[in-house]
Amino acid sequence: AQSVTQLDSQVPVFEEAPVELRCNYSSSVSVYLFWYVQYPNQGLQLLLKYLSGSTLVKGINGFEAEFNKSQTSFHLRKPSVHISDTAEYFCAVSGLGTYKYIFGTGTRLKVLA
Amino acid sequence: NAGVTQTPKFQVLKTGQSMTLQCAQDMNHNSMYWYRQDPGMGLRLIYYSASEGTTDKGEVPNGYNVSRLNKREFSLRLESAAPSQTSVYFCASSERDYGYTFGSGTRLTVV
């Protein structure tokens, strides 16, 4: 079985500052990892995913994440945030060959002017 | 380019009433899912269908039933609604490990 922990429920950050949203996972098998973004009153949209290969994954809207197997982490980063990045971000994990994703509890990113 | 379509978008039910949430996808995906989202709890899997003709329980299946009507459609039924089922419900579909595509959600209130 897999589990996901998002360590911060809320992250306030000033516009144009860098941000890191943390995600740790637990699994007894190899995993796929995902980050999703949810804007207010909308569904979830895929930001980026790690399936295999390079541990640094680039996604949409300037976000990137690094898979660290030894730390069992998949932290999301952006070097300079915009007001429009204000949203809730979810980390998700699935075991290889399974269909189910396990989601973290989410991190609310609030970008301040 | 509809993706995943959920109906209705909003619903208010009285305790004990029944209803069916509809979901349809036009991407020819094999797998479909129903999640519920509650504050501070993230998304929890209710039921999923790995392929047409199969359904399986997720993390929180009690009080729900599902039907995979065909490859496109996957419905979620509440037989006797309870206030604890007040939530936002999301349907999603996927093809292998390419990531989920989500619908825009159904906001359900049970009074």
PDB file of C-alpha atoms in Angstrom:
ATOM      1  CA  ALA A   1       0.000   0.000   0.000  1.00  0.00           C
ATOM      2  CA  GLN A   2       1.037   3.580  -0.569  1.00  0.00           C
ATOM      3  CA  SER A   3       0.579   6.744   1.451  1.00  0.00           C
ATOM      4  CA  VAL A   4       1.322  10.422   0.900  1.00  0.00           C
ATOM      5  CA  THR A   5       2.107  13.178   3.384  1.00  0.00           C
ATOM      6  CA  GLN A   6       1.963  16.853   2.492  1.00  0.00           C
ATOM      7  CA  LEU A   7       3.698  18.508   5.384  1.00  0.00           C
ATOM      8  CA  ASP A   8       2.250  22.001   5.041  1.00  0.00           C
ATOM      9  CA  SER A   9      -1.467  22.689   4.951  1.00  0.00           C
ATOM     10  CA  GLN A  10      -0.953  26.352   4.019  1.00  0.00           C
ATOM     11  CA  VAL A  11       1.976  28.232   2.504  1.00  0.00           C
ATOM     12  CA  PRO A  12       1.861  32.034   2.193  1.00  0.00           C
ATOM     13  CA  VAL A  13       4.487  33.589  -0.062  1.00  0.00           C
ATOM     14  CA  PHE A  14       5.029  37.000  -1.606  1.00  0.00           C
ATOM     15  CA  GLU A  15       4.713  37.502  -5.341  1.00  0.00           C
ATOM     16  CA  GLU A  16       7.944  36.858  -7.294  1.00  0.00           C
ATOM     17  CA  ALA A  17       9.433  34.877  -4.385  1.00  0.00           C
ATOM     18  CA  PRO A  18      10.390  31.208  -4.766  1.00  0.00           C
ATOM     19  CA  VAL A  19       8.249  28.484  -3.251  1.00  0.00           C
ATOM     20  CA  GLU A  20       8.613  24.818  -2.329  1.00  0.00           C
ATOM     21  CA  LEU A  21       5.661  22.600  -1.483  1.00  0.00           C
ATOM     22  CA  ARG A  22       6.695  19.427   0.264  1.00  0.00           C
ATOM     23  CA  CYS A  23       5.503  15.894  -0.411  1.00  0.00           C
ATOM     24  CA  ASN A  24       6.724  12.651   1.116  1.00  0.00           C
ATOM     25  CA  TYR A  25       5.456   9.222   0.214  1.00  0.00           C
ATOM     26  CA  SER A  26       5.614   5.693   1.562  1.00  0.00           C
ATOM     27  CA  SER A  27       5.497   2.571  -0.573  1.00  0.00           C
ATOM     28  CA  SER A  28       6.824  -0.969  -0.583  1.00  0.00           C
ATOM     29  CA  VAL A  29       6.927  -0.995  -4.395  1.00  0.00           C
ATOM     30  CA  SER A  30       8.137   1.333  -7.114  1.00  0.00           C
ATOM     31  CA  VAL A  31       5.864   4.300  -7.655  1.00  0.00           C
ATOM     32  CA  TYR A  32       4.618   6.921 -10.029  1.00  0.00           C
ATOM     33  CA  LEU A  33       4.242  10.415  -8.576  1.00  0.00           C
ATOM     34  CA  PHE A  34       2.029  13.328  -9.571  1.00  0.00           C
ATOM     35  CA  TRP A  35       1.250  16.908  -8.646  1.00  0.00           C
ATOM     36  CA  TYR A  36      -2.179  18.367  -9.335  1.00  0.00           C
ATOM     37  CA  VAL A  37      -3.468  21.930  -8.939  1.00  0.00           C
ATOM     38  CA  GLN A  38      -7.014  22.910  -8.026  1.00  0.00           C
ATOM     39  CA  TYR A  39      -8.200  26.471  -8.575  1.00  0.00           C
ATOM     40  CA  PRO A  40     -11.248  27.620  -6.576  1.00  0.00           C
ATOM     41  CA  ASN A  41     -14.456  25.828  -7.518  1.00  0.00           C
ATOM     42  CA  GLN A  42     -12.760  23.796 -10.223  1.00  0.00           C
ATOM     43  CA  GLY A  43     -11.601  20.243 -10.764  1.00  0.00           C
ATOM     44  CA  LEU A  44      -7.996  19.109 -10.476  1.00  0.00           C
ATOM     45  CA  GLN A  45      -5.525  19.689 -13.291  1.00  0.00           C
ATOM     46  CA  LEU A  46      -2.320  17.721 -13.803  1.00  0.00           C
ATOM     47  CA  LEU A  47       0.804  19.857 -13.227  1.00  0.00           C
ATOM     48  CA  LEU A  48       3.488  17.242 -13.735  1.00  0.00           C
ATOM     49  CA  LYS A  49       4.279  13.574 -13.273  1.00  0.00           C
ATOM     50  CA  TYR A  50       7.238  11.313 -12.619  1.00  0.00           C
ATOM     51  CA  LEU A  51       7.062   7.897 -14.243  1.00  0.00           C
ATOM     52  CA  SER A  52      10.731   7.025 -14.794  1.00  0.00           C
ATOM     53  CA  GLY A  53      13.968   8.482 -16.112  1.00  0.00           C
ATOM     54  CA  SER A  54      15.232  11.918 -15.080  1.00  0.00           C
ATOM     55  CA  THR A  55      14.469  12.708 -11.478  1.00  0.00           C
ATOM     56  CA  LEU A  56      13.863  16.393 -12.275  1.00  0.00           C
ATOM     57  CA  VAL A  57      10.467  16.796 -13.862  1.00  0.00           C
ATOM     58  CA  LYS A  58       9.219  19.989 -15.466  1.00  0.00           C
ATOM     59  CA  GLY A  59       5.536  20.773 -15.668  1.00  0.00           C
ATOM     60  CA  ILE A  60       3.152  23.480 -16.742  1.00  0.00           C
ATOM     61  CA  ASN A  61       3.120  27.074 -15.481  1.00  0.00           C
ATOM     62  CA  GLY A  62       6.861  27.029 -14.641  1.00  0.00           C
ATOM     63  CA  PHE A  63       6.619  24.373 -11.909  1.00  0.00           C
ATOM     64  CA  GLU A  64       9.112  21.568 -11.455  1.00  0.00           C
ATOM     65  CA  ALA A  65       9.566  18.697  -9.008  1.00  0.00           C
ATOM     66  CA  GLU A  66      12.423  16.431  -8.047  1.00  0.00           C
ATOM     67  CA  PHE A  67      12.028  12.755  -7.263  1.00  0.00           C
ATOM     68  CA  ASN A  68      14.318  11.718  -4.430  1.00  0.00           C
ATOM     69  CA  LYS A  69      14.107   7.986  -3.869  1.00  0.00           C
ATOM     70  CA  SER A  70      16.362   7.912  -0.816  1.00  0.00           C
ATOM     71  CA  GLN A  71      14.340  10.631   0.903  1.00  0.00           C
ATOM     72  CA  THR A  72      11.038   9.287  -0.487  1.00  0.00           C
ATOM     73  CA  SER A  73      10.159  12.829  -1.477  1.00  0.00           C
ATOM     74  CA  PHE A  74       8.717  14.628  -4.480  1.00  0.00           C
ATOM     75  CA  HIS A  75       8.794  18.331  -3.616  1.00  0.00           C
ATOM     76  CA  LEU A  76       7.250  20.895  -5.951  1.00  0.00           C
ATOM     77  CA  ARG A  77       9.124  24.126  -6.695  1.00  0.00           C
ATOM     78  CA  LYS A  78       8.703  27.347  -8.600  1.00  0.00           C
ATOM     79  CA  PRO A  79      11.451  30.002  -8.725  1.00  0.00           C
ATOM     80  CA  SER A  80       9.077  32.989  -8.918  1.00  0.00           C
ATOM     81  CA  VAL A  81       5.377  32.805  -8.114  1.00  0.00           C
ATOM     82  CA  HIS A  82       2.530  34.941  -9.434  1.00  0.00           C
ATOM     83  CA  ILE A  83      -0.766  35.923  -7.882  1.00  0.00           C
ATOM     84  CA  SER A  84      -2.435  33.532 -10.329  1.00  0.00           C
ATOM     85  CA  ASP A  85      -0.624  30.578  -8.697  1.00  0.00           C
ATOM     86  CA  THR A  86      -2.883  30.919  -5.661  1.00  0.00           C
ATOM     87  CA  ALA A  87      -4.584  27.516  -5.496  1.00  0.00           C
ATOM     88  CA  GLU A  88      -4.548  24.200  -3.690  1.00  0.00           C
ATOM     89  CA  TYR A  89      -1.888  21.699  -4.698  1.00  0.00           C
ATOM     90  CA  PHE A  90      -2.170  17.948  -4.281  1.00  0.00           C
ATOM     91  CA  CYS A  91       0.557  15.343  -4.412  1.00  0.00           C
ATOM     92  CA  ALA A  92      -0.461  11.824  -5.470  1.00  0.00           C
ATOM     93  CA  VAL A  93       1.226   8.424  -5.673  1.00  0.00           C
ATOM     94  CA  SER A  94       0.379   5.168  -7.398  1.00  0.00           C
ATOM     95  CA  GLY A  95       2.165   1.853  -7.279  1.00  0.00           C
ATOM     96  CA  LEU A  96       3.457   0.468 -10.566  1.00  0.00           C
ATOM     97  CA  GLY A  97       0.775  -1.578 -12.257  1.00  0.00           C
ATOM     98  CA  THR A  98      -2.029  -0.283 -10.044  1.00  0.00           C
ATOM     99  CA  TYR A  99      -4.822   1.985 -11.165  1.00  0.00           C
ATOM    100  CA  LYS A 100      -5.489   3.828  -7.951  1.00  0.00           C
ATOM    101  CA  TYR A 101      -3.887   7.078  -6.954  1.00  0.00           C
ATOM    102  CA  ILE A 102      -3.530   7.999  -3.287  1.00  0.00           C
ATOM    103  CA  PHE A 103      -3.759  11.737  -2.730  1.00  0.00           C
ATOM    104  CA  GLY A 104      -2.267  13.868  -0.016  1.00  0.00           C
ATOM    105  CA  THR A 105      -4.416  16.244   2.001  1.00  0.00           C
ATOM    106  CA  GLY A 106      -3.356  19.242  -0.068  1.00  0.00           C
ATOM    107  CA  THR A 107      -1.374  22.449   0.423  1.00  0.00           C
ATOM    108  CA  ARG A 108      -3.030  25.828  -0.008  1.00  0.00           C
ATOM    109  CA  LEU A 109      -0.617  28.209  -1.687  1.00  0.00           C
ATOM    110  CA  LYS A 110      -1.509  31.849  -1.128  1.00  0.00           C
ATOM    111  CA  VAL A 111       0.515  34.365  -3.111  1.00  0.00           C
ATOM    112  CA  LEU A 112       0.554  37.811  -1.546  1.00  0.00           C
ATOM    113  CA  ALA A 113       0.992  41.101  -3.420  1.00  0.00           C
TER     114      ALA A 113
ATOM    115  CA  ASN B   1     -12.957  18.811 -26.372  1.00  0.00           C
ATOM    116  CA  ALA B   2     -15.234  18.017 -23.382  1.00  0.00           C
ATOM    117  CA  GLY B   3     -12.962  15.585 -21.463  1.00  0.00           C
ATOM    118  CA  VAL B   4     -14.860  14.403 -18.377  1.00  0.00           C
ATOM    119  CA  THR B   5     -18.402  15.686 -17.885  1.00  0.00           C
ATOM    120  CA  GLN B   6     -20.218  15.418 -14.566  1.00  0.00           C
ATOM    121  CA  THR B   7     -23.881  16.115 -13.890  1.00  0.00           C
ATOM    122  CA  PRO B   8     -25.376  17.702 -11.921  1.00  0.00           C
ATOM    123  CA  LYS B   9     -23.003  20.425 -10.717  1.00  0.00           C
ATOM    124  CA  PHE B  10     -24.993  21.116  -7.543  1.00  0.00           C
ATOM    125  CA  GLN B  11     -27.560  19.085  -5.621  1.00  0.00           C
ATOM    126  CA  VAL B  12     -29.362  19.352  -2.303  1.00  0.00           C
ATOM    127  CA  LEU B  13     -30.915  16.179  -0.913  1.00  0.00           C
ATOM    128  CA  LYS B  14     -32.930  15.387   2.156  1.00  0.00           C
ATOM    129  CA  THR B  15     -31.716  12.615   4.433  1.00  0.00           C
ATOM    130  CA  GLY B  16     -32.910   9.273   3.079  1.00  0.00           C
ATOM    131  CA  GLN B  17     -33.366  10.401  -0.520  1.00  0.00           C
ATOM    132  CA  SER B  18     -31.552   8.679  -3.341  1.00  0.00           C
ATOM    133  CA  MET B  19     -29.767  10.063  -6.366  1.00  0.00           C
ATOM    134  CA  THR B  20     -27.338   9.150  -9.119  1.00  0.00           C
ATOM    135  CA  LEU B  21     -24.331  11.211 -10.120  1.00  0.00           C
ATOM    136  CA  GLN B  22     -23.493  10.873 -13.778  1.00  0.00           C
ATOM    137  CA  CYS B  23     -20.050  10.896 -15.374  1.00  0.00           C
ATOM    138  CA  ALA B  24     -19.051  10.549 -19.004  1.00  0.00           C
ATOM    139  CA  GLN B  25     -15.668  10.792 -20.741  1.00  0.00           C
ATOM    140  CA  ASP B  26     -14.921  11.160 -24.420  1.00  0.00           C
ATOM    141  CA  MET B  27     -11.202  10.293 -24.388  1.00  0.00           C
ATOM    142  CA  ASN B  28     -11.602   6.526 -24.854  1.00  0.00           C
ATOM    143  CA  HIS B  29      -9.969   5.917 -21.458  1.00  0.00           C
ATOM    144  CA  ASN B  30     -10.229   2.460 -19.970  1.00  0.00           C
ATOM    145  CA  SER B  31     -10.214   3.412 -16.273  1.00  0.00           C
ATOM    146  CA  MET B  32     -12.672   5.604 -14.373  1.00  0.00           C
ATOM    147  CA  TYR B  33     -12.889   6.695 -10.753  1.00  0.00           C
ATOM    148  CA  TRP B  34     -15.096   8.387  -8.192  1.00  0.00           C
ATOM    149  CA  TYR B  35     -13.508  10.453  -5.420  1.00  0.00           C
ATOM    150  CA  ARG B  36     -14.946  12.610  -2.690  1.00  0.00           C
ATOM    151  CA  GLN B  37     -13.208  15.742  -1.420  1.00  0.00           C
ATOM    152  CA  ASP B  38     -13.682  16.973   2.116  1.00  0.00           C
ATOM    153  CA  PRO B  39     -11.869  19.868   3.832  1.00  0.00           C
ATOM    154  CA  GLY B  40      -8.556  18.771   5.335  1.00  0.00           C
ATOM    155  CA  MET B  41      -8.898  15.229   4.031  1.00  0.00           C
ATOM    156  CA  GLY B  42      -7.807  15.536   0.440  1.00  0.00           C
ATOM    157  CA  LEU B  43      -9.421  13.213  -2.081  1.00  0.00           C
ATOM    158  CA  ARG B  44     -10.576   9.784  -1.047  1.00  0.00           C
ATOM    159  CA  LEU B  45     -11.368   7.032  -3.531  1.00  0.00           C
ATOM    160  CA  ILE B  46     -14.919   5.699  -3.358  1.00  0.00           C
ATOM    161  CA  TYR B  47     -15.011   3.231  -6.263  1.00  0.00           C
ATOM    162  CA  TYR B  48     -13.081   2.679  -9.430  1.00  0.00           C
ATOM    163  CA  SER B  49     -13.427   0.754 -12.669  1.00  0.00           C
ATOM    164  CA  ALA B  50     -10.157  -0.444 -14.149  1.00  0.00           C
ATOM    165  CA  SER B  51     -11.858  -1.375 -17.405  1.00  0.00           C
ATOM    166  CA  GLU B  52     -15.320  -1.741 -18.891  1.00  0.00           C
ATOM    167  CA  GLY B  53     -17.221  -4.472 -17.055  1.00  0.00           C
ATOM    168  CA  THR B  54     -15.253  -4.272 -13.796  1.00  0.00           C
ATOM    169  CA  THR B  55     -15.717  -2.232 -10.624  1.00  0.00           C
ATOM    170  CA  ASP B  56     -13.889  -2.301  -7.304  1.00  0.00           C
ATOM    171  CA  LYS B  57     -14.191  -0.671  -3.911  1.00  0.00           C
ATOM    172  CA  GLY B  58     -11.891   2.108  -2.909  1.00  0.00           C
ATOM    173  CA  GLU B  59     -11.129   3.583   0.481  1.00  0.00           C
ATOM    174  CA  VAL B  60     -14.650   4.789   1.418  1.00  0.00           C
ATOM    175  CA  PRO B  61     -17.298   2.711  -0.441  1.00  0.00           C
ATOM    176  CA  ASN B  62     -19.949   2.429   2.286  1.00  0.00           C
ATOM    177  CA  GLY B  63     -23.260   4.005   1.314  1.00  0.00           C
ATOM    178  CA  TYR B  64     -22.445   4.098  -2.403  1.00  0.00           C
ATOM    179  CA  ASN B  65     -22.897   1.904  -5.464  1.00  0.00           C
ATOM    180  CA  VAL B  66     -21.526   2.294  -8.965  1.00  0.00           C
ATOM    181  CA  SER B  67     -22.312   1.177 -12.492  1.00  0.00           C
ATOM    182  CA  ARG B  68     -19.918   1.129 -15.416  1.00  0.00           C
ATOM    183  CA  LEU B  69     -22.607   1.437 -18.055  1.00  0.00           C
ATOM    184  CA  ASN B  70     -20.189   1.293 -20.996  1.00  0.00           C
ATOM    185  CA  LYS B  71     -16.666   2.480 -21.720  1.00  0.00           C
ATOM    186  CA  ARG B  72     -17.716   6.141 -21.605  1.00  0.00           C
ATOM    187  CA  GLU B  73     -20.011   6.264 -18.570  1.00  0.00           C
ATOM    188  CA  PHE B  74     -19.520   5.580 -14.871  1.00  0.00           C
ATOM    189  CA  SER B  75     -22.305   6.508 -12.452  1.00  0.00           C
ATOM    190  CA  LEU B  76     -22.327   6.786  -8.662  1.00  0.00           C
ATOM    191  CA  ARG B  77     -25.513   6.093  -6.721  1.00  0.00           C
ATOM    192  CA  LEU B  78     -26.447   7.105  -3.201  1.00  0.00           C
ATOM    193  CA  GLU B  79     -29.321   4.827  -2.152  1.00  0.00           C
ATOM    194  CA  SER B  80     -30.201   6.580   1.107  1.00  0.00           C
ATOM    195  CA  ALA B  81     -28.353   9.849   1.531  1.00  0.00           C
ATOM    196  CA  ALA B  82     -26.900  10.818   4.925  1.00  0.00           C
ATOM    197  CA  PRO B  83     -25.494  14.168   6.115  1.00  0.00           C
ATOM    198  CA  SER B  84     -22.030  12.531   6.271  1.00  0.00           C
ATOM    199  CA  GLN B  85     -22.191  12.255   2.491  1.00  0.00           C
ATOM    200  CA  THR B  86     -22.197  16.035   2.101  1.00  0.00           C
ATOM    201  CA  SER B  87     -19.099  16.567  -0.021  1.00  0.00           C
ATOM    202  CA  VAL B  88     -17.728  17.488  -3.407  1.00  0.00           C
ATOM    203  CA  TYR B  89     -17.620  14.485  -5.715  1.00  0.00           C
ATOM    204  CA  PHE B  90     -15.153  14.177  -8.560  1.00  0.00           C
ATOM    205  CA  CYS B  91     -15.139  11.733 -11.401  1.00  0.00           C
ATOM    206  CA  ALA B  92     -11.875  11.035 -13.222  1.00  0.00           C
ATOM    207  CA  SER B  93     -10.643   8.879 -16.052  1.00  0.00           C
ATOM    208  CA  SER B  94      -7.217   7.644 -17.073  1.00  0.00           C
ATOM    209  CA  GLU B  95      -5.354   5.562 -19.571  1.00  0.00           C
ATOM    210  CA  ARG B  96      -2.540   3.527 -18.016  1.00  0.00           C
ATOM    211  CA  ASP B  97      -0.198   5.826 -16.066  1.00  0.00           C
ATOM    212  CA  TYR B  98      -0.654   9.013 -18.023  1.00  0.00           C
ATOM    213  CA  GLY B  99      -2.422  10.755 -15.174  1.00  0.00           C
ATOM    214  CA  TYR B 100      -6.043  11.388 -14.339  1.00  0.00           C
ATOM    215  CA  THR B 101      -8.345  13.779 -16.136  1.00  0.00           C
ATOM    216  CA  PHE B 102     -10.907  15.149 -13.692  1.00  0.00           C
ATOM    217  CA  GLY B 103     -14.404  16.463 -14.150  1.00  0.00           C
ATOM    218  CA  SER B 104     -15.416  19.784 -12.631  1.00  0.00           C
ATOM    219  CA  GLY B 105     -17.181  18.174  -9.664  1.00  0.00           C
ATOM    220  CA  THR B 106     -20.616  17.833  -8.096  1.00  0.00           C
ATOM    221  CA  ARG B 107     -21.256  19.751  -4.896  1.00  0.00           C
ATOM    222  CA  LEU B 108     -23.725  17.682  -2.839  1.00  0.00           C
ATOM    223  CA  THR B 109     -25.420  18.842   0.352  1.00  0.00           C
ATOM    224  CA  VAL B 110     -27.519  16.433   2.413  1.00  0.00           C
ATOM    225  CA  VAL B 111     -29.809  18.110   4.937  1.00  0.00           C
TER     226      VAL B 111
END
